[in-house]
Coordinates of C-alpha atoms and ligand atoms in Angstrom, one line a residue:
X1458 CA -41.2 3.5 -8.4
X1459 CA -38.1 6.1 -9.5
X1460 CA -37.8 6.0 -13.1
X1461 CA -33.8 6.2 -13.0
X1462 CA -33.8 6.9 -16.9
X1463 CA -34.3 10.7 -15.8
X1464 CA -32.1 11.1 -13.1
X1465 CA -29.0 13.1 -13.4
X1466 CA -26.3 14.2 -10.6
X1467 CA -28.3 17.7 -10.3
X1468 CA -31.8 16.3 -10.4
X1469 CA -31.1 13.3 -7.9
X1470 CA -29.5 16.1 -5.4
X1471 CA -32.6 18.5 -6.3
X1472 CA -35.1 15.3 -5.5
X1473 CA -33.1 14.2 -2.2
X1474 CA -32.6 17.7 -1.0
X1475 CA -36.3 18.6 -1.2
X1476 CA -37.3 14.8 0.0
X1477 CA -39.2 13.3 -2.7
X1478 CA -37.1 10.7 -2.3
X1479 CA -34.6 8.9 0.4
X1480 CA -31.1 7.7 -0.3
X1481 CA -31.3 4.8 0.9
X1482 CA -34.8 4.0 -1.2
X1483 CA -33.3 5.3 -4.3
X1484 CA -30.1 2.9 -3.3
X1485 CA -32.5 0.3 -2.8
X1486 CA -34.3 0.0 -5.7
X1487 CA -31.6 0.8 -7.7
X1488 CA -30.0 -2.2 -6.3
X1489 CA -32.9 -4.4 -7.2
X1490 CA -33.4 -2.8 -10.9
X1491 CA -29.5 -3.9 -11.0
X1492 CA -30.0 -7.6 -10.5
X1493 CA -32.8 -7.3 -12.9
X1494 CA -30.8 -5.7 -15.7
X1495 CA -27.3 -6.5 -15.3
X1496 CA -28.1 -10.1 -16.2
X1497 CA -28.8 -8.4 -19.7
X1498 CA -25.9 -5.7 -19.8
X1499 CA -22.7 -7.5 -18.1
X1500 CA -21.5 -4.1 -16.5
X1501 CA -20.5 -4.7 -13.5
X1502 CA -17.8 -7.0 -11.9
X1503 CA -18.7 -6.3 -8.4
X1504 CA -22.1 -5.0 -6.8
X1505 CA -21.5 -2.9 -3.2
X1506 CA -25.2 -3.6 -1.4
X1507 CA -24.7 -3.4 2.3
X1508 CA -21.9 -1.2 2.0
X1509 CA -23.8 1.4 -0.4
X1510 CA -27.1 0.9 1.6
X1511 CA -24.9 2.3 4.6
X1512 CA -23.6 4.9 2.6
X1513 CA -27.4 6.0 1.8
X1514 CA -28.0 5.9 5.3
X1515 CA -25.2 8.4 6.3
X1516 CA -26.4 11.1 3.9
X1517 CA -30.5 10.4 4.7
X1518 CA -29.1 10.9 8.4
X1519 CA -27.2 14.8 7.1
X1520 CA -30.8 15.7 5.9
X1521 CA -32.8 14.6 8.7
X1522 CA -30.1 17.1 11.0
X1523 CA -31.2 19.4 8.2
X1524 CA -27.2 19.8 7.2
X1525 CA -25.9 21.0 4.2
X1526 CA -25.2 18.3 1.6
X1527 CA -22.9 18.0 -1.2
X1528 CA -24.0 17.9 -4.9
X1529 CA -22.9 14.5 -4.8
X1530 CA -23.9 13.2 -1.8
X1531 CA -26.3 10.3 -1.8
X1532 CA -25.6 10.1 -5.8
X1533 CA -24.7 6.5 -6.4
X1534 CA -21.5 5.6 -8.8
X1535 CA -20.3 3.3 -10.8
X1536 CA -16.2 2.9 -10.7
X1537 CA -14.3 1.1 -13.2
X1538 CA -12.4 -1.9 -11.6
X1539 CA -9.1 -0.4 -11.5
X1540 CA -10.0 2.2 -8.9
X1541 CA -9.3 1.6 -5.1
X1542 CA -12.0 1.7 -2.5
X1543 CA -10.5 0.5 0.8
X1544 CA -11.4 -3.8 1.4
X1545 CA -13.3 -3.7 -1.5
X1546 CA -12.0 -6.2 -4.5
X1547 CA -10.3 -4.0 -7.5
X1548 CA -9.1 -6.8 -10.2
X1549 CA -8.6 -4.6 -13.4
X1550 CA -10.9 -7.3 -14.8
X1551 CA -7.7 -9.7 -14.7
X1552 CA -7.4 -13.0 -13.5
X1553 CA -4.2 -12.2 -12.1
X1554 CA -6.0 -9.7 -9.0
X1555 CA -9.0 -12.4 -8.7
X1556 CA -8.2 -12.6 -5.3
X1557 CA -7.4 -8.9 -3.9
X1558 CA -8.7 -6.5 -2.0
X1559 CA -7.6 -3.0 -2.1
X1560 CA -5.5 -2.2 1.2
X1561 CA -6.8 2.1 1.1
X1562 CA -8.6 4.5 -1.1
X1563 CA -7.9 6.0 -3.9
X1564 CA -8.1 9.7 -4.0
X1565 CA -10.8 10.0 -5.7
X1566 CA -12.6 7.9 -3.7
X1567 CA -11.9 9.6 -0.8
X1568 CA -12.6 12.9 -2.1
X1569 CA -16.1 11.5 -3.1
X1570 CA -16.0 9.8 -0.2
X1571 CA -16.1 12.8 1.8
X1572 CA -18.7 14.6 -0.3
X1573 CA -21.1 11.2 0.9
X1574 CA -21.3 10.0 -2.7
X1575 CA -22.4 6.5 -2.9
X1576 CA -20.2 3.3 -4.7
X1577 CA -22.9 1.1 -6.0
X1578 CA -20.5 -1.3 -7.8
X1579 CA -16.9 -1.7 -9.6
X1580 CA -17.4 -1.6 -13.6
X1581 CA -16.2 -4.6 -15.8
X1582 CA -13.3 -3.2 -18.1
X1583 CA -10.3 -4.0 -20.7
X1584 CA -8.5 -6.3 -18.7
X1585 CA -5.8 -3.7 -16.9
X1586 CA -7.2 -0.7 -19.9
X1587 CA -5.8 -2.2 -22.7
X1588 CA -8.4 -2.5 -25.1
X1589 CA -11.6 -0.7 -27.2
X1590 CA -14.4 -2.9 -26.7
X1591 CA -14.4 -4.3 -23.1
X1592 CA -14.1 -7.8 -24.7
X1593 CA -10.3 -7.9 -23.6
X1594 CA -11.7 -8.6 -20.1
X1595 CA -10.9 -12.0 -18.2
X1596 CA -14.8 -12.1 -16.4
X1597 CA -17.2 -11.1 -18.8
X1598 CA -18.9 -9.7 -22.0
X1599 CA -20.4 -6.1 -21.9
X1600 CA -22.8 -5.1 -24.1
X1601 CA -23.9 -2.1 -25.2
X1602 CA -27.4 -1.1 -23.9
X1603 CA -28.1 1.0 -27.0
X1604 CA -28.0 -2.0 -29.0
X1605 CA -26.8 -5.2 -27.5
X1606 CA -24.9 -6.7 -30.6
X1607 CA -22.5 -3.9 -30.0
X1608 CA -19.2 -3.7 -28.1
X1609 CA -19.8 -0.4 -25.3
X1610 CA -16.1 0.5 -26.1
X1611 CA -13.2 0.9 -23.5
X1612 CA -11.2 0.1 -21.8
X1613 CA -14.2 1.9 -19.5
X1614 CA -17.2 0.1 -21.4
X1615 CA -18.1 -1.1 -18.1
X1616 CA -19.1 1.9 -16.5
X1617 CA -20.3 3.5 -19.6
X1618 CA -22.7 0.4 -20.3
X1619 CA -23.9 0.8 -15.9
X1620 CA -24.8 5.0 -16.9
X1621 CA -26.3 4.3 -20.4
X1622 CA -28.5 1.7 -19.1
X1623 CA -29.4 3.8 -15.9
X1624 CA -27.7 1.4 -13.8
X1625 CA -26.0 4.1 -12.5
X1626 CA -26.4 7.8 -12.3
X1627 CA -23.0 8.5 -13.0
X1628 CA -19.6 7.2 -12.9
X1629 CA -15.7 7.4 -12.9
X1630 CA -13.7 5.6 -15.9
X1631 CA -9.9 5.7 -16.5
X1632 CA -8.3 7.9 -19.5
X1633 CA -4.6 6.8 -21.3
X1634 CA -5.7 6.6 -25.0
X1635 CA -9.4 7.7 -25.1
X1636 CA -10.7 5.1 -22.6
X1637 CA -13.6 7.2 -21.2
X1638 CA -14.2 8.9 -24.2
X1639 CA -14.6 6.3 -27.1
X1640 CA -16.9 4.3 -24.8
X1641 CA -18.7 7.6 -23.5
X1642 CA -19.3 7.9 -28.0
X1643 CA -20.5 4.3 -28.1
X1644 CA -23.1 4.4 -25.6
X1645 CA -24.2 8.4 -25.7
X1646 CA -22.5 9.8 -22.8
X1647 CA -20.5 13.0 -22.6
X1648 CA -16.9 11.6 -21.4
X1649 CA -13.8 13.6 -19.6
X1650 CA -10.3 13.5 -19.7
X1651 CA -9.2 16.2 -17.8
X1652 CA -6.0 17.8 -18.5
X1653 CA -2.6 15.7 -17.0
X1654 CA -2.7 15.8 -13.5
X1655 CA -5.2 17.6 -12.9
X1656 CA -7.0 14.3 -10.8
X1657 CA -4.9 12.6 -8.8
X1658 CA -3.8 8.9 -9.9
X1659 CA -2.9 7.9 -6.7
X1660 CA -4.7 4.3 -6.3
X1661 CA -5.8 3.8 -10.0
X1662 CA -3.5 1.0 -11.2
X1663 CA -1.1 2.4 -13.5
X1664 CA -1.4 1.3 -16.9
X1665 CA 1.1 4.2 -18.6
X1666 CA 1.6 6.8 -15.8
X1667 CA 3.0 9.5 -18.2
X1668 CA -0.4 9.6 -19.5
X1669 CA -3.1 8.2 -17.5
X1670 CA -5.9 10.5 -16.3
X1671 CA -9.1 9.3 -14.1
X1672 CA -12.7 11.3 -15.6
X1673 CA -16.6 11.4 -15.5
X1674 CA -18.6 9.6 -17.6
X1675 CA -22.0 11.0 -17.4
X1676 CA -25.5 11.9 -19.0
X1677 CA -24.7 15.2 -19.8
X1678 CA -22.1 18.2 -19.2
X1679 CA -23.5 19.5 -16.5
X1680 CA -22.8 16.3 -14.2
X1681 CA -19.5 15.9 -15.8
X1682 CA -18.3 19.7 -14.5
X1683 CA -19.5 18.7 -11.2
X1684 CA -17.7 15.4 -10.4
X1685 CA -14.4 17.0 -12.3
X1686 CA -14.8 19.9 -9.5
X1687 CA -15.2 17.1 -7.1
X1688 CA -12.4 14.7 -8.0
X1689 CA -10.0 17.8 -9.0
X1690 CA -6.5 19.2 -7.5
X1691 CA -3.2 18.7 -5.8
X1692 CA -2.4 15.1 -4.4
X1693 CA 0.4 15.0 -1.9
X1694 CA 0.3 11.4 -3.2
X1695 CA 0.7 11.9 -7.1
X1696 CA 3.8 14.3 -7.6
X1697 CA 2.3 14.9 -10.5
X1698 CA -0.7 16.6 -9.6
X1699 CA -1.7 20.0 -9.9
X1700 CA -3.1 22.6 -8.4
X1701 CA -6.6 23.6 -10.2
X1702 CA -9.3 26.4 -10.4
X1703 CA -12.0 25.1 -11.5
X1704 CA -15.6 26.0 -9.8
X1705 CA -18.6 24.5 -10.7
X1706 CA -19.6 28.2 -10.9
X1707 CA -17.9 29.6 -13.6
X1708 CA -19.9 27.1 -15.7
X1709 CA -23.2 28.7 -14.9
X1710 CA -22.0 31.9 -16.1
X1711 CA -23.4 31.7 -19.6
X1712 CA -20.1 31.4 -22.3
X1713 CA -19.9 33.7 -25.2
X1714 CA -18.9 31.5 -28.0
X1715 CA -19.1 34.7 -29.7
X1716 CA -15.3 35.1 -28.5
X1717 CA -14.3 31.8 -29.4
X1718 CA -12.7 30.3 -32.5
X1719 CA -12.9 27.1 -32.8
X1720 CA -10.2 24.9 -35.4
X1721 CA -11.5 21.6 -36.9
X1722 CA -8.1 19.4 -37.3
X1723 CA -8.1 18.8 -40.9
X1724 CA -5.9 15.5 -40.5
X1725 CA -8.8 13.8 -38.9
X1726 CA -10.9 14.2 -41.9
X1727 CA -8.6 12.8 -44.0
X1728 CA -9.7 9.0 -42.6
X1729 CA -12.3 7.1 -43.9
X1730 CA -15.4 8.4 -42.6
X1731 CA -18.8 7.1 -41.9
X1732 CA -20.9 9.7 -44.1
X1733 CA -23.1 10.1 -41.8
X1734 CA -21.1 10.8 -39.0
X1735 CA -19.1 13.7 -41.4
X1736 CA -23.3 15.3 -41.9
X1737 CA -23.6 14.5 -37.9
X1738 CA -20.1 16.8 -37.4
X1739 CA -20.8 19.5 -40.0
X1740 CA -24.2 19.8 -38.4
X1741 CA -22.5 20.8 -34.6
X1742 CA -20.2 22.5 -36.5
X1743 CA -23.2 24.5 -37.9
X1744 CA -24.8 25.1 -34.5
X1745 CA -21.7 26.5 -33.4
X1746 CA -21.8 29.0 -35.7
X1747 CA -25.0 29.4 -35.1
X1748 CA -24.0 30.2 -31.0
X1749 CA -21.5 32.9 -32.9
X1750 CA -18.5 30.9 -32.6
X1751 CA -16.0 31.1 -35.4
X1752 CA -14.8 27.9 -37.4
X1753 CA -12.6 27.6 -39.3
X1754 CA -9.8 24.2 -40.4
X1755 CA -6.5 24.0 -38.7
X1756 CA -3.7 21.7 -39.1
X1757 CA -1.9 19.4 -36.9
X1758 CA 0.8 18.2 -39.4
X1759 CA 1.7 15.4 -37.3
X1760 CA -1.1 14.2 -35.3
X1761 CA -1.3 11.1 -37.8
X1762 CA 1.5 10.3 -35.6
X1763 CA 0.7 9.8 -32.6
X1764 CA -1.0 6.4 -33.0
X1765 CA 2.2 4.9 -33.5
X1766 CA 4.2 7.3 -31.1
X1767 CA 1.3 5.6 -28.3
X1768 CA 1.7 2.4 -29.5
X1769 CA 5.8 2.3 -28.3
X1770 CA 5.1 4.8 -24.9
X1771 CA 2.6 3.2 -23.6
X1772 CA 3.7 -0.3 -24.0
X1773 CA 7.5 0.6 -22.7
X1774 CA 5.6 2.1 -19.4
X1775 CA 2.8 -1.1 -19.2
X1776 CA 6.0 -3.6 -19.1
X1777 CA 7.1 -1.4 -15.8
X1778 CA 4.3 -0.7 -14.4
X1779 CA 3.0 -4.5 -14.8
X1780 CA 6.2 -5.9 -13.2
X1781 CA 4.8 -6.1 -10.1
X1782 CA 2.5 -8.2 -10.5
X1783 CA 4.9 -11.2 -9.9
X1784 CA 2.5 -13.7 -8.1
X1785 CA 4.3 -13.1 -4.7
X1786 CA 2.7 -10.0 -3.8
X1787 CA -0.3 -8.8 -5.1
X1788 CA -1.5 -11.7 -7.5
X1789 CA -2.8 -15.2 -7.2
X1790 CA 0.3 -17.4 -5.7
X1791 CA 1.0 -20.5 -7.8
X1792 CA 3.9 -22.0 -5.7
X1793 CA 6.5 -24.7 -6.5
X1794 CA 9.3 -24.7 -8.7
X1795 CA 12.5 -21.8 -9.1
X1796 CA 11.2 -18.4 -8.6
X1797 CA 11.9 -18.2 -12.2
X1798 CA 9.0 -20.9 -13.1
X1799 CA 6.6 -19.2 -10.3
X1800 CA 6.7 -16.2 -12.7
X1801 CA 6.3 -17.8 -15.6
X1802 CA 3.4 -19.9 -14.0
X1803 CA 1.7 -16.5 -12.4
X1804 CA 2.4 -14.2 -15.1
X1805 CA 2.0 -16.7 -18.3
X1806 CA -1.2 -18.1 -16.7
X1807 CA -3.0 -15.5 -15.2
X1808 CA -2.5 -12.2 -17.5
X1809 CA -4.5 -12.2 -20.8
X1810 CA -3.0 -12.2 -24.4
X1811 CA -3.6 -8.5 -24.8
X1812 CA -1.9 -7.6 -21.7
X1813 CA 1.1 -10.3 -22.4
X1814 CA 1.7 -8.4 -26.3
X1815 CA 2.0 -5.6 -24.6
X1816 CA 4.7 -6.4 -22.3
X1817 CA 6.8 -8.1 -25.2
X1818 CA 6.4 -5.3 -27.1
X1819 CA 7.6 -2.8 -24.2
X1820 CA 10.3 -5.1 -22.8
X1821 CA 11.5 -4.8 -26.9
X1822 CA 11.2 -1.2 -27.5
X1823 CA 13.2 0.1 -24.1
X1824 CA 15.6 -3.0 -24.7
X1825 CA 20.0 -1.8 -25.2
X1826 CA 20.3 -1.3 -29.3
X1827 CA 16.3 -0.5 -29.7
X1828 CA 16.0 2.3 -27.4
X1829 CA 16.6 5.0 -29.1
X1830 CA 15.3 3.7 -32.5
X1831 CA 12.1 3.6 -30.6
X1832 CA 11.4 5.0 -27.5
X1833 CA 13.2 7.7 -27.6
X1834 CA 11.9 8.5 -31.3
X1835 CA 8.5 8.5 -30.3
X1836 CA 9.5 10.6 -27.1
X1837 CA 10.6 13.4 -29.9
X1838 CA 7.5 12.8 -31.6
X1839 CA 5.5 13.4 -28.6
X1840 CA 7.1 16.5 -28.2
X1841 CA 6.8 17.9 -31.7
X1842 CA 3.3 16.7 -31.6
X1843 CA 3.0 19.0 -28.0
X1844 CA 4.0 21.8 -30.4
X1845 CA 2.0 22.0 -32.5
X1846 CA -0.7 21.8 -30.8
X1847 CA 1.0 24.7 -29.0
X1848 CA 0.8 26.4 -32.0
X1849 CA -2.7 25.7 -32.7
X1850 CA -3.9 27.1 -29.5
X1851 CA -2.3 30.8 -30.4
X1852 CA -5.4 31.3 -32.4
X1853 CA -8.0 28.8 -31.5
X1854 CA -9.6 28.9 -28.1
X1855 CA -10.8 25.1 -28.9
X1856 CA -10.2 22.0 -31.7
X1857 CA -12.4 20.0 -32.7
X1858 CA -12.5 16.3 -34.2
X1859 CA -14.8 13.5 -34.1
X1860 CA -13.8 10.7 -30.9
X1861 CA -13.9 7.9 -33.1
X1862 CA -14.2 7.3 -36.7
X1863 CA -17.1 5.3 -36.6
X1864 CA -20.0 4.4 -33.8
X1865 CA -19.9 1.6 -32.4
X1866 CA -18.8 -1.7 -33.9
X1867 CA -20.1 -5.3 -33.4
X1868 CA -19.4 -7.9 -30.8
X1869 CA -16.6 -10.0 -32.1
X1870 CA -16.2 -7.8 -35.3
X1871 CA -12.3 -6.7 -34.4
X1872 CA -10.8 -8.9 -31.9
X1873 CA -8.6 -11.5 -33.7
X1874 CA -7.2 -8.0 -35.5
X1875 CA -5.2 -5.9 -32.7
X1876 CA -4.5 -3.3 -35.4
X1877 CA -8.3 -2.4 -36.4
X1878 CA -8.9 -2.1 -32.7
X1879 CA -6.1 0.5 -31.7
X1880 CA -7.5 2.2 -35.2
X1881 CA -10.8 3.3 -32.7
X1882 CA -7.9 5.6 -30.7
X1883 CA -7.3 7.6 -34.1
X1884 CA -8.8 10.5 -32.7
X1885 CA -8.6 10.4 -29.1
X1886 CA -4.8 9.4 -28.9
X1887 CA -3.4 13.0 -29.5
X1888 CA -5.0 14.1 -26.1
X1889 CA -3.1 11.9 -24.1
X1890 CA 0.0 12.5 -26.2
X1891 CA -0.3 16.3 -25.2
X1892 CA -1.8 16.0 -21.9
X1893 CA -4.6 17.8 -22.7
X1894 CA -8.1 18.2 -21.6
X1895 CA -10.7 16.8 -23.8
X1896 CA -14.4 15.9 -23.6
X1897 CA -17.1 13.8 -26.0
X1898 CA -20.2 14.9 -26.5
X1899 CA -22.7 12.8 -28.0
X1900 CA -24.4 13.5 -30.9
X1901 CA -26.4 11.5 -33.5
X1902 CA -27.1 10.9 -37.1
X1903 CA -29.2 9.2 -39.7
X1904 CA -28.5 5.7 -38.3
X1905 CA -29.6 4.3 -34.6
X1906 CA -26.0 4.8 -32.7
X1907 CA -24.6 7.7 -31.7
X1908 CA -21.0 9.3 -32.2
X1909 CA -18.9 11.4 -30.7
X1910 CA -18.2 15.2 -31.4
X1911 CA -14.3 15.5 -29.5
X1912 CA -13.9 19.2 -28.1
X1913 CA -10.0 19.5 -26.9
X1914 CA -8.8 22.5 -24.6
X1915 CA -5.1 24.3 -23.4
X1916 CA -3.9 22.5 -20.6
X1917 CA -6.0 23.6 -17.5
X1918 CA -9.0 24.9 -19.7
X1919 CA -11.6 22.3 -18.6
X1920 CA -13.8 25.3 -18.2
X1921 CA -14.2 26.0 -21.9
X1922 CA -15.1 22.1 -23.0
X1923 CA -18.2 22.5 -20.4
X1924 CA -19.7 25.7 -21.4
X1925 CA -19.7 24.7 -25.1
X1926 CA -20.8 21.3 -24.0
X1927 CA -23.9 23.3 -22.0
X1928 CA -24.7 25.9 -25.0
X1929 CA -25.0 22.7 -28.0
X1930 CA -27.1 20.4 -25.0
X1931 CA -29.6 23.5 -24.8
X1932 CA -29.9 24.2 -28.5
X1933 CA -31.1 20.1 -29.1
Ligands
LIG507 N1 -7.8 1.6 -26.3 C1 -6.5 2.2 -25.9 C2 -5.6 1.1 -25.5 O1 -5.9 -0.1 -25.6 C3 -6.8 3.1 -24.8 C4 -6.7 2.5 -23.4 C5 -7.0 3.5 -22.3 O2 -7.3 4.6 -22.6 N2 -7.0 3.0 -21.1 O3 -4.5 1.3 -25.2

């Protein structure tokens, strides 16, 4: 029996390389500890078993020819729902792609793909990433395996509940507003966004493309550097995309946080915090000064902006981007009647209320006489917002924040009240607004659930987040 609660990326490679154990047997009975749990857990929408068992088989064959193998080959993934893997379903937990199968790969995929990784499943979600809690999806509930009358956050709750509950041994979730980290918070995972463009988006359904990143979600930092190195890089496909130098390498070169400084944004403790999630914060804080890092506050005058700023960008980019999803291409096809009533039968039926505010509110804020009151405002915003973080970064090497401002909240508890839930994006928000690179480590308190400590890099610095990530896992 493998006991998958102790499996990471690294030791799975260390056990498969030295053959203690077989891909395929690990795939296996990981697929048979699957139906077992996932009854319980809800975290998956879709489970891969021939095709995963075949993609054991391939890397088992690599070491029986005694070839080389990739970190993550043989590893077996979960993927949120809104990633493409070639005649595999991809519904972005909406009713409106029940019946689709993804025509290629997504980059990612392919990358990992390549590397012989395995795709045990597609993770339940916010139904096309709108939403905290996972509850905004049209299949099921996810719960949180660290205590089941919880929410596992989102929109990537699904994937975080697979890897919390050893389900999985690691996984990919999707990024716009803190969707990989607030869940990665919730259930005790360390969660990346990497900097804008540096993964290619090319085959995750775009949700708001101006600020939609695909990351790890993982068991600890040293697995999240090496799928980032894996998934990272120039796309041909996302014109967006960026070159990148990141080598799992330079993380095992041991950081001197004695060079660092470190700013704690002031702003963020402003909100109404959990009191023991402030004594959990000033205790990291504490270690790092312990590691010889210096710490001191910082301000970002107008990060308690960028909530709202979000909340006008990202719906003015959903109502394009969700446009084509007109019930004559992609979706479900409800015929008869004017084109006119098709749409309104395909698109009023089949997309969730979450999704449809959205759209309203995006089809309002780019609309003639309301444009520049609001999207264009909260464009400027962004910018100064860019600044100053800018600014910040001329003496700080890294800022730091909590993810969210509390841990994670009960089933049911905030979704009749849209507002409290976007509240959960306090912290991570400002990220996406600056394209930035950021990453939650988990850390805990008095009470059973764990928080987040929030790390954010300059563009590009990934590098940084993991080694300070690495130095507080070893000093636990
Ligand atoms: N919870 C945020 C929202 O609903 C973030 C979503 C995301 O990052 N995909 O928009």
């Amino acid at each position: 029996m493998i006991t998958f609660h102790e499996l990471t990326i690294k030791k799975t490679h260390d056990l498969l390389v030295n053959k203690e154990i077989s891909a395929f047997d690990l795939t296996r009975e990981l697929l048979e500890y699957i139906s077992d749990k996932d009854k319980e857990i809800g975290a998956y929408l879709s489970i891969r078993h021939d095709e995963a068992l075949a993609e054991a088989n391939e890397t088992d064959k690599k070491i029986a020819a005694r070839e080389e193998i990739d970190y993550l080959a043989g590893i077996p993934l979960a993927i949120k729902d809104n990633m493409l893997i070639k005649d595999w379903p991809a519904t972005a937990a909406s009713k409106i792609l029940k019946n689709y199968r993804a025509t290629y790969d997504a980059t990612v995929i392919k990358k990992l793909k390549e590397a012989g990784a395995i795709f045990i499943g597609k993770a339940n979600m916010d139904e096309f990433a709108m939403g905290s809690s996972t509850e905004n999806s049209a299949y099921q509930l996810t719960k949180n395996p660290l205590d089941p009358t919880t929410v596992p956050g989102g929109s990537s709750g699904g994937v975080a509940a697979a890897v919390a509950s050893h389900q999985a041994i690691a996984g990919l979730g999707s990024d716009t507003g803190g969707s990989i980290r607030q869940p990665a918070a919730f259930c005790g995972l360390v969660g990346l966004k990497p900097t804008y463009g540096a993964v290619s988006r090319f085959g995750l359904m775009a949700l708001a493309s101006s600020l939609d990143q695909i990351g790890p979600l993982t068991k600890n930092t040293e697995d999240s550097a090496l799928l980032f190195e894996k998934i990272c890089g120039e796309d041909k496909h996302d014109a967006t995309s960026k070159a990148v130098s990141f080598s799992f390498s330079d993380i095992q070169k041991t950081a001197d946080l004695k060079k660092m400084k470190i700013g704690v944004i002031k702003e963020c403790f402003e909100q109404n915090l959990d009191e023991d999630l402030k004594n959990s914060i000033q205790n990291s804080i504490n270690q790092l000064k312990t590691l010889g890092a210096e710490v001191e506050e910082v301000s970002i005058p107008h990060i308690d902006a960028s909530l709202a700023c979000y909340y006008i960008i990202l719906p003015a980019e959903v109502s394009a981007n969700l446009a084509r999803y007109d019930g004559l291409r992609y979706a479900v096809n409800e015929l008869g009647g004017t084109l006119k009533e098709r749409y309104f039968k395909n698109r009023g039926r089949n997309f969730g209320p979450e999704v449809r505010r959205r759209i309203v509110l995006g089809t309002f804020v780019l609309s003639a006489g309301y444009y520049d009151a609001y999207y264009l405002k909260a464009k400027k915003v962004q910018k100064l917002i860019k600044q100053e973080f800018d600014k910040a970064f001329e003496r700080y090497q890294l800022l730091l924040s909590p993810t969210t401002p509390s841990s994670a909240f009960k089933i049911g508890e905030k979704v009749s009240d849209p507002l409290a839930m976007y509240l959960s994006d306090i912290f991570t928000v400002p990220a996406n607004i600056a394209g930035l690179p950021a990453i939650s480590l988990p850390i805990w308190g008095k009470n059973k659930l764990p928080y987040g400590l929030q790390l954010i890099a300059p563009a590009l610095e990934e590098k940084r987040l993991f080694q300070a990530g690495i130095l507080l896992e070893k000093i636990k």
